[in-house]
PDB file of C-alpha atoms and ligand atoms in Angstrom:
ATOM      1  CA  MET M   1      -0.688 -19.500   5.889  1.00 69.00           C
ATOM      2  CA  THR M   2       0.592 -16.616   3.815  1.00 91.00           C
ATOM      3  CA  VAL M   3      -0.083 -13.020   2.917  1.00 97.00           C
ATOM      4  CA  ALA M   4      -1.754 -12.591  -0.479  1.00 98.00           C
ATOM      5  CA  VAL M   5      -1.590  -9.354  -2.463  1.00 98.00           C
ATOM      6  CA  PHE M   6      -4.036  -8.705  -5.301  1.00 98.00           C
ATOM      7  CA  GLY M   7      -3.091  -5.557  -7.158  1.00 98.00           C
ATOM      8  CA  SER M   8      -0.861  -3.425  -9.323  1.00 98.00           C
ATOM      9  CA  ILE M   9       2.711  -3.621 -10.533  1.00 98.00           C
ATOM     10  CA  ASN M  10       4.518  -0.761 -12.293  1.00 97.00           C
ATOM     11  CA  THR M  11       7.861   0.398 -13.490  1.00 97.00           C
ATOM     12  CA  ASP M  12       8.618   3.637 -11.634  1.00 96.00           C
ATOM     13  CA  VAL M  13      10.753   6.342 -13.231  1.00 96.00           C
ATOM     14  CA  ASN M  14      11.706   8.732 -10.439  1.00 93.00           C
ATOM     15  CA  ALA M  15      13.213  12.187 -11.092  1.00 95.00           C
ATOM     16  CA  TYR M  16      14.884  13.908  -8.115  1.00 94.00           C
ATOM     17  CA  LEU M  17      14.477  17.713  -8.134  1.00 95.00           C
ATOM     18  CA  ASP M  18      14.888  20.659  -5.738  1.00 95.00           C
ATOM     19  CA  ARG M  19      11.130  21.119  -5.894  1.00 95.00           C
ATOM     20  CA  LEU M  20       8.159  19.846  -7.899  1.00 95.00           C
ATOM     21  CA  PRO M  21       7.812  21.551 -11.334  1.00 93.00           C
ATOM     22  CA  LYS M  22       4.948  23.980 -12.022  1.00 93.00           C
ATOM     23  CA  PRO M  23       2.692  23.442 -15.093  1.00 90.00           C
ATOM     24  CA  GLY M  24       4.614  24.421 -18.233  1.00 93.00           C
ATOM     25  CA  GLU M  25       7.960  24.574 -16.421  1.00 94.00           C
ATOM     26  CA  THR M  26      11.139  22.602 -17.239  1.00 94.00           C
ATOM     27  CA  LEU M  27      13.405  21.910 -14.270  1.00 95.00           C
ATOM     28  CA  HIS M  28      16.863  20.343 -14.106  1.00 96.00           C
ATOM     29  CA  GLY M  29      16.985  17.425 -11.670  1.00 95.00           C
ATOM     30  CA  SER M  30      19.893  15.970  -9.719  1.00 95.00           C
ATOM     31  CA  GLY M  31      19.350  12.347 -10.836  1.00 95.00           C
ATOM     32  CA  TYR M  32      16.874   9.585 -11.549  1.00 95.00           C
ATOM     33  CA  LYS M  33      16.070   6.047 -10.469  1.00 92.00           C
ATOM     34  CA  ILE M  34      14.170   3.369 -12.405  1.00 94.00           C
ATOM     35  CA  GLY M  35      12.780   0.474 -10.386  1.00 94.00           C
ATOM     36  CA  LEU M  36       9.903  -1.707  -9.283  1.00 97.00           C
ATOM     37  CA  GLY M  37       6.774   0.084  -8.129  1.00 97.00           C
ATOM     38  CA  GLY M  38       3.008  -0.121  -8.107  1.00 98.00           C
ATOM     39  CA  LYS M  39       1.144  -0.209  -4.824  1.00 98.00           C
ATOM     40  CA  GLY M  40       0.507  -3.958  -5.050  1.00 98.00           C
ATOM     41  CA  ALA M  41       4.116  -4.858  -5.852  1.00 98.00           C
ATOM     42  CA  ASN M  42       5.427  -2.455  -3.198  1.00 98.00           C
ATOM     43  CA  GLN M  43       3.195  -4.038  -0.552  1.00 98.00           C
ATOM     44  CA  ALA M  44       4.183  -7.566  -1.630  1.00 98.00           C
ATOM     45  CA  VAL M  45       7.893  -6.743  -1.449  1.00 98.00           C
ATOM     46  CA  ALA M  46       7.435  -4.939   1.891  1.00 98.00           C
ATOM     47  CA  VAL M  47       5.893  -8.077   3.436  1.00 98.00           C
ATOM     48  CA  ARG M  48       8.535 -10.352   1.924  1.00 98.00           C
ATOM     49  CA  LYS M  49      11.456  -8.180   3.104  1.00 98.00           C
ATOM     50  CA  LEU M  50      10.100  -8.513   6.644  1.00 98.00           C
ATOM     51  CA  GLY M  51      10.152 -12.306   6.339  1.00 97.00           C
ATOM     52  CA  SER M  52       6.666 -13.633   5.437  1.00 97.00           C
ATOM     53  CA  ASP M  53       5.720 -15.667   2.373  1.00 96.00           C
ATOM     54  CA  VAL M  54       3.757 -13.701  -0.213  1.00 97.00           C
ATOM     55  CA  LYS M  55       1.482 -14.724  -3.077  1.00 97.00           C
ATOM     56  CA  PHE M  56       1.152 -11.823  -5.528  1.00 98.00           C
ATOM     57  CA  VAL M  57      -1.632 -11.718  -8.130  1.00 98.00           C
ATOM     58  CA  CYS M  58      -1.065  -9.156 -10.892  1.00 98.00           C
ATOM     59  CA  ARG M  59      -0.744  -8.623 -14.654  1.00 98.00           C
ATOM     60  CA  ILE M  60       2.168  -7.370 -16.732  1.00 98.00           C
ATOM     61  CA  GLY M  61       2.615  -6.812 -20.469  1.00 97.00           C
ATOM     62  CA  PRO M  62       4.900  -8.525 -23.020  1.00 97.00           C
ATOM     63  CA  ASP M  63       7.412  -5.659 -22.838  1.00 97.00           C
ATOM     64  CA  ILE M  64      10.844  -4.976 -21.386  1.00 96.00           C
ATOM     65  CA  PHE M  65       9.299  -3.223 -18.374  1.00 96.00           C
ATOM     66  CA  GLY M  66       7.447  -6.471 -17.615  1.00 96.00           C
ATOM     67  CA  ASP M  67      10.702  -8.492 -17.858  1.00 95.00           C
ATOM     68  CA  THR M  68      12.432  -6.150 -15.428  1.00 95.00           C
ATOM     69  CA  ALA M  69       9.504  -5.987 -13.012  1.00 96.00           C
ATOM     70  CA  ILE M  70       9.048  -9.760 -12.771  1.00 95.00           C
ATOM     71  CA  ASN M  71      12.805 -10.263 -12.291  1.00 96.00           C
ATOM     72  CA  GLU M  72      12.850  -7.680  -9.527  1.00 96.00           C
ATOM     73  CA  ILE M  73       9.923  -9.122  -7.547  1.00 96.00           C
ATOM     74  CA  ALA M  74      11.429 -12.595  -7.929  1.00 96.00           C
ATOM     75  CA  SER M  75      14.769 -11.282  -6.625  1.00 97.00           C
ATOM     76  CA  TYR M  76      13.020 -10.417  -3.343  1.00 96.00           C
ATOM     77  CA  GLY M  77      11.579 -13.933  -3.097  1.00 95.00           C
ATOM     78  CA  VAL M  78       7.983 -12.987  -3.921  1.00 95.00           C
ATOM     79  CA  THR M  79       6.243 -15.941  -5.609  1.00 91.00           C
ATOM     80  CA  THR M  80       5.649 -15.111  -9.290  1.00 93.00           C
ATOM     81  CA  ASP M  81       3.426 -18.026 -10.387  1.00 96.00           C
ATOM     82  CA  LEU M  82       0.348 -15.772 -10.145  1.00 98.00           C
ATOM     83  CA  VAL M  83       1.859 -12.990 -12.263  1.00 98.00           C
ATOM     84  CA  LEU M  84      -0.013 -13.142 -15.583  1.00 98.00           C
ATOM     85  CA  ARG M  85       1.778 -11.997 -18.718  1.00 96.00           C
ATOM     86  CA  ASP M  86      -0.941 -10.487 -20.902  1.00 94.00           C
ATOM     87  CA  PRO M  87       0.186 -10.721 -24.580  1.00 95.00           C
ATOM     88  CA  ASN M  88      -2.035  -7.790 -25.557  1.00 94.00           C
ATOM     89  CA  GLY M  89      -1.233  -5.615 -22.544  1.00 96.00           C
ATOM     90  CA  SER M  90       1.437  -3.181 -21.433  1.00 98.00           C
ATOM     91  CA  THR M  91       3.185  -3.073 -18.064  1.00 98.00           C
ATOM     92  CA  GLY M  92       2.054  -0.234 -15.793  1.00 98.00           C
ATOM     93  CA  LEU M  93       4.260   2.858 -15.733  1.00 98.00           C
ATOM     94  CA  ALA M  94       4.566   5.632 -13.140  1.00 97.00           C
ATOM     95  CA  LEU M  95       6.410   8.899 -13.816  1.00 97.00           C
ATOM     96  CA  ILE M  96       7.318  10.354 -10.417  1.00 95.00           C
ATOM     97  CA  ASN M  97       8.779  13.757  -9.532  1.00 95.00           C
ATOM     98  CA  VAL M  98      10.364  13.858  -6.070  1.00 91.00           C
ATOM     99  CA  GLY M  99      11.185  17.220  -4.423  1.00 92.00           C
ATOM    100  CA  ALA M 100      14.077  17.865  -1.999  1.00 89.00           C
ATOM    101  CA  ASP M 101      11.712  17.589   0.975  1.00 84.00           C
ATOM    102  CA  GLY M 102      10.789  14.048  -0.155  1.00 81.00           C
ATOM    103  CA  GLU M 103       7.301  15.012  -1.357  1.00 84.00           C
ATOM    104  CA  ASN M 104       6.210  13.582  -4.703  1.00 88.00           C
ATOM    105  CA  ALA M 105       3.768  13.921  -7.603  1.00 91.00           C
ATOM    106  CA  ILE M 106       2.891  10.816  -9.650  1.00 91.00           C
ATOM    107  CA  SER M 107       1.541  10.386 -13.204  1.00 94.00           C
ATOM    108  CA  LEU M 108       0.279   6.834 -13.625  1.00 95.00           C
ATOM    109  CA  ILE M 109      -0.378   4.813 -16.794  1.00 97.00           C
ATOM    110  CA  GLY M 110      -2.191   1.701 -15.521  1.00 97.00           C
ATOM    111  CA  GLY M 111      -1.779  -0.508 -18.643  1.00 98.00           C
ATOM    112  CA  SER M 112      -2.337  -4.202 -17.849  1.00 98.00           C
ATOM    113  CA  ASN M 113      -3.214  -3.369 -14.227  1.00 98.00           C
ATOM    114  CA  MET M 114      -6.502  -2.022 -15.530  1.00 98.00           C
ATOM    115  CA  THR M 115      -7.472  -5.368 -17.064  1.00 98.00           C
ATOM    116  CA  LEU M 116      -7.597  -7.442 -13.858  1.00 98.00           C
ATOM    117  CA  ASP M 117     -10.990  -9.137 -13.600  1.00 98.00           C
ATOM    118  CA  GLU M 118     -12.837 -12.134 -12.178  1.00 97.00           C
ATOM    119  CA  THR M 119     -10.617 -14.522 -14.199  1.00 98.00           C
ATOM    120  CA  ASP M 120      -7.679 -13.360 -12.077  1.00 98.00           C
ATOM    121  CA  VAL M 121      -9.703 -14.138  -8.958  1.00 98.00           C
ATOM    122  CA  ALA M 122     -10.537 -17.589 -10.346  1.00 98.00           C
ATOM    123  CA  ARG M 123      -6.918 -18.431 -11.244  1.00 98.00           C
ATOM    124  CA  SER M 124      -5.731 -17.364  -7.763  1.00 98.00           C
ATOM    125  CA  LYS M 125      -8.630 -18.947  -5.815  1.00 98.00           C
ATOM    126  CA  THR M 126      -6.455 -21.382  -3.846  1.00 98.00           C
ATOM    127  CA  ALA M 127      -3.991 -18.685  -2.823  1.00 97.00           C
ATOM    128  CA  LEU M 128      -6.822 -16.371  -1.768  1.00 98.00           C
ATOM    129  CA  GLU M 129      -8.641 -19.095   0.164  1.00 98.00           C
ATOM    130  CA  ASN M 130      -5.454 -20.113   1.987  1.00 97.00           C
ATOM    131  CA  ALA M 131      -4.280 -16.577   2.803  1.00 98.00           C
ATOM    132  CA  LYS M 132      -4.249 -15.384   6.404  1.00 98.00           C
ATOM    133  CA  ILE M 133      -4.115 -11.759   5.254  1.00 98.00           C
ATOM    134  CA  LEU M 134      -5.159 -10.208   1.914  1.00 98.00           C
ATOM    135  CA  LEU M 135      -3.817  -6.793   0.869  1.00 98.00           C
ATOM    136  CA  LEU M 136      -5.782  -4.667  -1.614  1.00 98.00           C
ATOM    137  CA  GLN M 137      -5.281  -1.199  -3.109  1.00 98.00           C
ATOM    138  CA  MET M 138      -7.058   0.937  -5.725  1.00 96.00           C
ATOM    139  CA  GLU M 139      -4.822   0.696  -8.819  1.00 98.00           C
ATOM    140  CA  VAL M 140      -6.725  -2.212 -10.416  1.00 98.00           C
ATOM    141  CA  PRO M 141     -10.460  -2.442 -11.252  1.00 98.00           C
ATOM    142  CA  PHE M 142     -12.290  -2.401  -7.946  1.00 96.00           C
ATOM    143  CA  ALA M 143     -14.846  -5.061  -8.928  1.00 97.00           C
ATOM    144  CA  ALA M 144     -11.991  -7.581  -9.213  1.00 98.00           C
ATOM    145  CA  SER M 145     -10.531  -6.527  -5.833  1.00 98.00           C
ATOM    146  CA  LEU M 146     -13.922  -6.856  -4.186  1.00 98.00           C
ATOM    147  CA  ALA M 147     -14.374 -10.355  -5.665  1.00 98.00           C
ATOM    148  CA  ALA M 148     -10.900 -11.294  -4.364  1.00 98.00           C
ATOM    149  CA  ALA M 149     -11.835  -9.928  -0.918  1.00 98.00           C
ATOM    150  CA  ARG M 150     -14.970 -12.085  -0.785  1.00 98.00           C
ATOM    151  CA  VAL M 151     -13.067 -15.278  -1.704  1.00 98.00           C
ATOM    152  CA  ALA M 152     -10.306 -14.577   0.830  1.00 98.00           C
ATOM    153  CA  LYS M 153     -12.783 -13.652   3.563  1.00 97.00           C
ATOM    154  CA  ALA M 154     -14.785 -16.829   2.969  1.00 97.00           C
ATOM    155  CA  GLY M 155     -11.515 -18.688   3.581  1.00 97.00           C
ATOM    156  CA  GLY M 156     -11.015 -16.863   6.889  1.00 97.00           C
ATOM    157  CA  ALA M 157      -8.560 -14.125   5.827  1.00 98.00           C
ATOM    158  CA  THR M 158      -8.283 -10.650   7.324  1.00 98.00           C
ATOM    159  CA  VAL M 159      -8.750  -8.222   4.405  1.00 98.00           C
ATOM    160  CA  ILE M 160      -6.832  -4.918   4.451  1.00 98.00           C
ATOM    161  CA  LEU M 161      -7.865  -2.285   1.882  1.00 98.00           C
ATOM    162  CA  ASP M 162      -5.665   0.735   1.222  1.00 98.00           C
ATOM    163  CA  PRO M 163      -8.038   3.181  -0.533  1.00 98.00           C
ATOM    164  CA  ALA M 164      -5.180   4.605  -2.630  1.00 95.00           C
ATOM    165  CA  PRO M 165      -5.409   6.335  -5.052  1.00 94.00           C
ATOM    166  CA  ALA M 166      -8.387   8.009  -3.385  1.00 95.00           C
ATOM    167  CA  PRO M 167     -11.823   6.786  -4.517  1.00 94.00           C
ATOM    168  CA  LYS M 168     -13.932   9.449  -6.262  1.00 91.00           C
ATOM    169  CA  LYS M 169     -16.867   8.924  -3.900  1.00 90.00           C
ATOM    170  CA  PRO M 170     -17.564   7.089  -0.623  1.00 92.00           C
ATOM    171  CA  TYR M 171     -17.758   3.288  -0.809  1.00 95.00           C
ATOM    172  CA  PRO M 172     -21.134   1.563  -0.548  1.00 94.00           C
ATOM    173  CA  ARG M 173     -21.715  -0.501   2.616  1.00 95.00           C
ATOM    174  CA  GLU M 174     -21.066  -3.824   0.770  1.00 95.00           C
ATOM    175  CA  VAL M 175     -17.392  -2.859   0.498  1.00 96.00           C
ATOM    176  CA  TYR M 176     -17.034  -2.541   4.262  1.00 96.00           C
ATOM    177  CA  ASP M 177     -18.783  -5.895   4.709  1.00 96.00           C
ATOM    178  CA  ALA M 178     -16.006  -7.515   2.626  1.00 97.00           C
ATOM    179  CA  VAL M 179     -13.112  -5.660   4.278  1.00 98.00           C
ATOM    180  CA  ASP M 180     -11.761  -5.799   7.854  1.00 98.00           C
ATOM    181  CA  VAL M 181      -9.212  -2.989   7.929  1.00 98.00           C
ATOM    182  CA  LEU M 182      -9.209   0.329   6.015  1.00 98.00           C
ATOM    183  CA  THR M 183      -6.027   2.443   5.929  1.00 98.00           C
ATOM    184  CA  PRO M 184      -6.676   5.860   4.295  1.00 98.00           C
ATOM    185  CA  ASN M 185      -4.283   8.806   4.454  1.00 97.00           C
ATOM    186  CA  GLU M 186      -5.630  12.364   5.053  1.00 96.00           C
ATOM    187  CA  LEU M 187      -6.633  12.892   1.412  1.00 96.00           C
ATOM    188  CA  GLU M 188      -8.284   9.493   1.050  1.00 97.00           C
ATOM    189  CA  THR M 189     -10.105   9.983   4.354  1.00 98.00           C
ATOM    190  CA  GLY M 190     -11.442  13.232   2.871  1.00 97.00           C
ATOM    191  CA  SER M 191     -12.897  11.326  -0.103  1.00 97.00           C
ATOM    192  CA  LEU M 192     -14.607   8.856   2.216  1.00 97.00           C
ATOM    193  CA  VAL M 193     -15.983  11.066   5.025  1.00 97.00           C
ATOM    194  CA  GLY M 194     -16.213  14.417   3.184  1.00 97.00           C
ATOM    195  CA  TRP M 195     -13.524  16.357   5.105  1.00 97.00           C
ATOM    196  CA  GLN M 196      -9.765  16.002   5.599  1.00 97.00           C
ATOM    197  CA  PRO M 197      -8.381  15.458   9.111  1.00 98.00           C
ATOM    198  CA  GLN M 198      -5.401  17.705   9.923  1.00 97.00           C
ATOM    199  CA  ASN M 199      -4.350  16.497  13.379  1.00 97.00           C
ATOM    200  CA  LYS M 200      -4.690  13.742  15.986  1.00 98.00           C
ATOM    201  CA  GLU M 201      -8.098  14.852  17.285  1.00 98.00           C
ATOM    202  CA  GLU M 202      -9.548  15.179  13.790  1.00 98.00           C
ATOM    203  CA  GLY M 203      -7.967  11.851  12.751  1.00 98.00           C
ATOM    204  CA  LEU M 204      -9.692  10.068  15.646  1.00 98.00           C
ATOM    205  CA  LYS M 205     -12.979  11.792  14.783  1.00 98.00           C
ATOM    206  CA  ALA M 206     -12.666  10.726  11.127  1.00 98.00           C
ATOM    207  CA  ALA M 207     -11.866   7.155  12.214  1.00 98.00           C
ATOM    208  CA  ALA M 208     -15.041   7.164  14.338  1.00 97.00           C
ATOM    209  CA  GLU M 209     -17.043   8.350  11.313  1.00 97.00           C
ATOM    210  CA  LEU M 210     -15.564   5.507   9.255  1.00 97.00           C
ATOM    211  CA  ASN M 211     -16.578   3.039  12.007  1.00 97.00           C
ATOM    212  CA  ALA M 212     -20.116   4.433  11.819  1.00 96.00           C
ATOM    213  CA  MET M 213     -20.113   3.772   8.043  1.00 96.00           C
ATOM    214  CA  GLY M 214     -19.255   0.109   8.703  1.00 96.00           C
ATOM    215  CA  VAL M 215     -15.436   0.047   8.814  1.00 97.00           C
ATOM    216  CA  LYS M 216     -14.427  -2.496  11.462  1.00 97.00           C
ATOM    217  CA  ILE M 217     -10.868  -1.230  11.978  1.00 98.00           C
ATOM    218  CA  ALA M 218     -10.187   2.321  10.729  1.00 98.00           C
ATOM    219  CA  ILE M 219      -6.519   3.315  10.548  1.00 98.00           C
ATOM    220  CA  VAL M 220      -6.156   6.969   9.488  1.00 98.00           C
ATOM    221  CA  LYS M 221      -2.574   7.660   8.371  1.00 98.00           C
ATOM    222  CA  LEU M 222      -1.576  11.280   8.955  1.00 97.00           C
ATOM    223  CA  GLY M 223       2.000  10.914   7.611  1.00 93.00           C
ATOM    224  CA  ALA M 224       4.448  12.897   9.745  1.00 92.00           C
ATOM    225  CA  LYS M 225       1.611  13.645  12.230  1.00 96.00           C
ATOM    226  CA  GLY M 226       1.112  10.025  13.323  1.00 98.00           C
ATOM    227  CA  VAL M 227      -1.613   7.391  12.962  1.00 98.00           C
ATOM    228  CA  CYS M 228      -5.159   7.364  14.422  1.00 98.00           C
ATOM    229  CA  VAL M 229      -6.853   4.020  15.040  1.00 98.00           C
ATOM    230  CA  ARG M 230     -10.348   2.938  15.993  1.00 98.00           C
ATOM    231  CA  GLY M 231     -10.881  -0.801  16.046  1.00 94.00           C
ATOM    232  CA  LEU M 232     -12.747  -3.403  18.017  1.00 85.00           C
ATOM    233  CA  SER M 233      -9.830  -4.322  20.296  1.00 85.00           C
ATOM    234  CA  TRP M 234      -8.125  -0.914  20.623  1.00 93.00           C
ATOM    235  CA  GLU M 235      -8.494   2.752  19.793  1.00 95.00           C
ATOM    236  CA  GLY M 236      -5.812   5.373  20.107  1.00 97.00           C
ATOM    237  CA  PHE M 237      -2.926   7.230  18.510  1.00 98.00           C
ATOM    238  CA  ILE M 238       0.545   6.133  17.400  1.00 98.00           C
ATOM    239  CA  PRO M 239       2.931   9.105  17.393  1.00 98.00           C
ATOM    240  CA  PRO M 240       5.226   9.529  14.369  1.00 97.00           C
ATOM    241  CA  PHE M 241       8.766   8.153  14.328  1.00 97.00           C
ATOM    242  CA  LYS M 242      11.402  10.859  13.907  1.00 94.00           C
ATOM    243  CA  VAL M 243      13.293  10.245  10.656  1.00 95.00           C
ATOM    244  CA  THR M 244      14.738  12.509   7.952  1.00 93.00           C
ATOM    245  CA  PRO M 245      12.721  11.817   4.785  1.00 91.00           C
ATOM    246  CA  ILE M 246      14.384  11.957   1.368  1.00 90.00           C
ATOM    247  CA  ASP M 247      11.700  10.169  -0.690  1.00 89.00           C
ATOM    248  CA  THR M 248       8.143   9.530   0.523  1.00 91.00           C
ATOM    249  CA  VAL M 249       7.142   7.394  -2.497  1.00 92.00           C
ATOM    250  CA  ALA M 250       5.531   4.142  -1.272  1.00 95.00           C
ATOM    251  CA  ALA M 251       5.685   5.033   2.438  1.00 96.00           C
ATOM    252  CA  GLY M 252       2.003   4.079   2.639  1.00 97.00           C
ATOM    253  CA  ASP M 253       2.743   0.783   0.889  1.00 98.00           C
ATOM    254  CA  SER M 254       5.520  -0.045   3.370  1.00 98.00           C
ATOM    255  CA  PHE M 255       3.085   0.809   6.180  1.00 98.00           C
ATOM    256  CA  ASN M 256       0.482  -1.616   4.791  1.00 98.00           C
ATOM    257  CA  GLY M 257       3.085  -4.325   4.164  1.00 98.00           C
ATOM    258  CA  GLY M 258       4.247  -3.901   7.757  1.00 98.00           C
ATOM    259  CA  LEU M 259       0.678  -4.063   9.034  1.00 98.00           C
ATOM    260  CA  ALA M 260       0.003  -7.281   7.103  1.00 98.00           C
ATOM    261  CA  TYR M 261       3.212  -8.843   8.408  1.00 98.00           C
ATOM    262  CA  ALA M 262       2.431  -7.830  12.005  1.00 98.00           C
ATOM    263  CA  LEU M 263      -1.141  -9.142  11.884  1.00 98.00           C
ATOM    264  CA  GLU M 264       0.046 -12.356  10.240  1.00 98.00           C
ATOM    265  CA  GLN M 265       2.398 -12.745  13.235  1.00 97.00           C
ATOM    266  CA  ASP M 266      -0.641 -12.257  15.548  1.00 97.00           C
ATOM    267  CA  MET M 267       0.603  -8.981  17.054  1.00 97.00           C
ATOM    268  CA  PRO M 268      -2.167  -7.137  18.941  1.00 96.00           C
ATOM    269  CA  LEU M 269      -3.605  -4.160  17.032  1.00 97.00           C
ATOM    270  CA  GLN M 270      -1.724  -1.401  18.888  1.00 97.00           C
ATOM    271  CA  GLN M 271       1.631  -3.162  18.474  1.00 98.00           C
ATOM    272  CA  ALA M 272       0.849  -4.005  14.842  1.00 98.00           C
ATOM    273  CA  VAL M 273       0.080  -0.375  13.943  1.00 98.00           C
ATOM    274  CA  ARG M 274       3.248   0.847  15.699  1.00 98.00           C
ATOM    275  CA  PHE M 275       5.256  -1.758  13.730  1.00 98.00           C
ATOM    276  CA  ALA M 276       3.592  -0.603  10.499  1.00 98.00           C
ATOM    277  CA  ALA M 277       4.291   3.059  11.292  1.00 98.00           C
ATOM    278  CA  ALA M 278       7.981   2.231  11.784  1.00 98.00           C
ATOM    279  CA  CYS M 279       8.020   0.499   8.368  1.00 98.00           C
ATOM    280  CA  GLY M 280       6.425   3.533   6.709  1.00 98.00           C
ATOM    281  CA  ALA M 281       8.844   5.953   8.370  1.00 98.00           C
ATOM    282  CA  LEU M 282      11.921   3.910   7.436  1.00 98.00           C
ATOM    283  CA  SER M 283      10.871   3.693   3.790  1.00 97.00           C
ATOM    284  CA  THR M 284      11.045   7.509   3.514  1.00 95.00           C
ATOM    285  CA  THR M 285      14.766   7.430   4.366  1.00 96.00           C
ATOM    286  CA  LYS M 286      15.660   5.574   1.128  1.00 95.00           C
ATOM    287  CA  LYS M 287      15.092   6.322  -2.546  1.00 92.00           C
ATOM    288  CA  GLY M 288      12.629   4.306  -4.631  1.00 91.00           C
ATOM    289  CA  ALA M 289       9.414   2.395  -3.993  1.00 94.00           C
ATOM    290  CA  ALA M 290       9.696  -1.363  -3.437  1.00 96.00           C
ATOM    291  CA  ALA M 291      13.450  -0.989  -2.936  1.00 95.00           C
ATOM    292  CA  ALA M 292      12.900   1.401  -0.008  1.00 96.00           C
ATOM    293  CA  ALA M 293      10.878  -1.056   2.129  1.00 98.00           C
ATOM    294  CA  PRO M 294      12.812  -1.901   5.303  1.00 98.00           C
ATOM    295  CA  LEU M 295      14.177  -5.235   6.512  1.00 98.00           C
ATOM    296  CA  PHE M 296      12.869  -6.696   9.782  1.00 98.00           C
ATOM    297  CA  SER M 297      16.205  -5.917  11.509  1.00 98.00           C
ATOM    298  CA  GLU M 298      15.900  -2.215  10.567  1.00 98.00           C
ATOM    299  CA  VAL M 299      12.353  -2.045  11.926  1.00 98.00           C
ATOM    300  CA  GLU M 300      13.376  -3.719  15.189  1.00 97.00           C
ATOM    301  CA  LYS M 301      16.199  -1.188  15.593  1.00 97.00           C
ATOM    302  CA  LEU M 302      13.878   1.795  15.144  1.00 98.00           C
ATOM    303  CA  LEU M 303      11.272   0.327  17.509  1.00 97.00           C
ATOM    304  CA  ARG M 304      13.953  -0.055  20.199  1.00 95.00           C
ATOM    305  CA  ALA M 305      15.561   3.389  19.674  1.00 89.00           C
TER     306      ALA M 305
HETATM  307  O1  RIB S 401       2.468   4.179  -3.730  1.00 52.39           O
HETATM  308  C1  RIB S 401       3.552   4.450  -4.581  1.00 52.39           C
HETATM  309  C2  RIB S 401       3.317   3.883  -5.944  1.00 52.39           C
HETATM  310  O2  RIB S 401       2.273   4.585  -6.576  1.00 52.39           O
HETATM  311  C3  RIB S 401       4.492   3.999  -6.869  1.00 52.39           C
HETATM  312  O3  RIB S 401       5.385   2.924  -6.767  1.00 52.39           O
HETATM  313  C4  RIB S 401       3.847   4.140  -8.242  1.00 52.39           C
HETATM  314  O4  RIB S 401       4.055   3.044  -9.072  1.00 52.39           O
HETATM  315  C5  RIB S 401       2.372   4.362  -7.967  1.00 52.39           C
HETATM  316  O5  RIB S 401       1.639   3.253  -8.237  1.00 52.39           O
END
């Protein structure tokens, strides 16, 4: 049994600045980093760095960014046989400004990510059917993700959807029927319930509203304010881990990778969300996206501190 990830892969170009630039402004930065990104790839690498096998379904283009991206995911041990090289496509690209406080602003060119469709579900059917956990995000066409969710669920998988980037309007009920766990941050929660939670009490209230809409396990990520959970087996709050963030890019992806790993290992929900929160926190202490995901030993250390 493995974790399957159906989603995006990008080349990230990160610029490190004292603060984010204003419209029309040119700012000198202190440095840059080019590396593997995309919410799907980041989640796949996060799971793999913790120790589980990962099947990653994605599309890249016939360009140098695609060469680099596929080499980088392979270097982490993520299986690449379901990475499709689209001869007419272009590898996804993210231009990311990171401020001194670790906050970021991302411009995304989806490229080949935006061409995923039912043929990708068909070519990855065996991997989806055999997955114990399926991870989904919102950087590829949603119809394809939903089809992947249905195949994986029919095979018995737990389906985790990270609604990032935020959907423009609430999901219809059929989405929640195909998904087991939803992991929005404050902004994404706002898109789904109509208001943005600002603290623990509001996070729990928003999670309850998501349950009422049909979400089986609602995990509302409040970043440095902690995580609010309402599920069938447990509801409660996981306080934030105290770390010094330098780059928050992909913290949510590390969280979801950690959650998938923990659930694949049969951790109970409360323990799994605490494990995931530690993964998310640790990823903010390193630069980059996929590269910043923690190793299992680093997570264990933080959980014991
Ligand atoms: O979640 C972070 C990711 O969002 C980055 O790696 C970037 O590629 C964008 O997809």
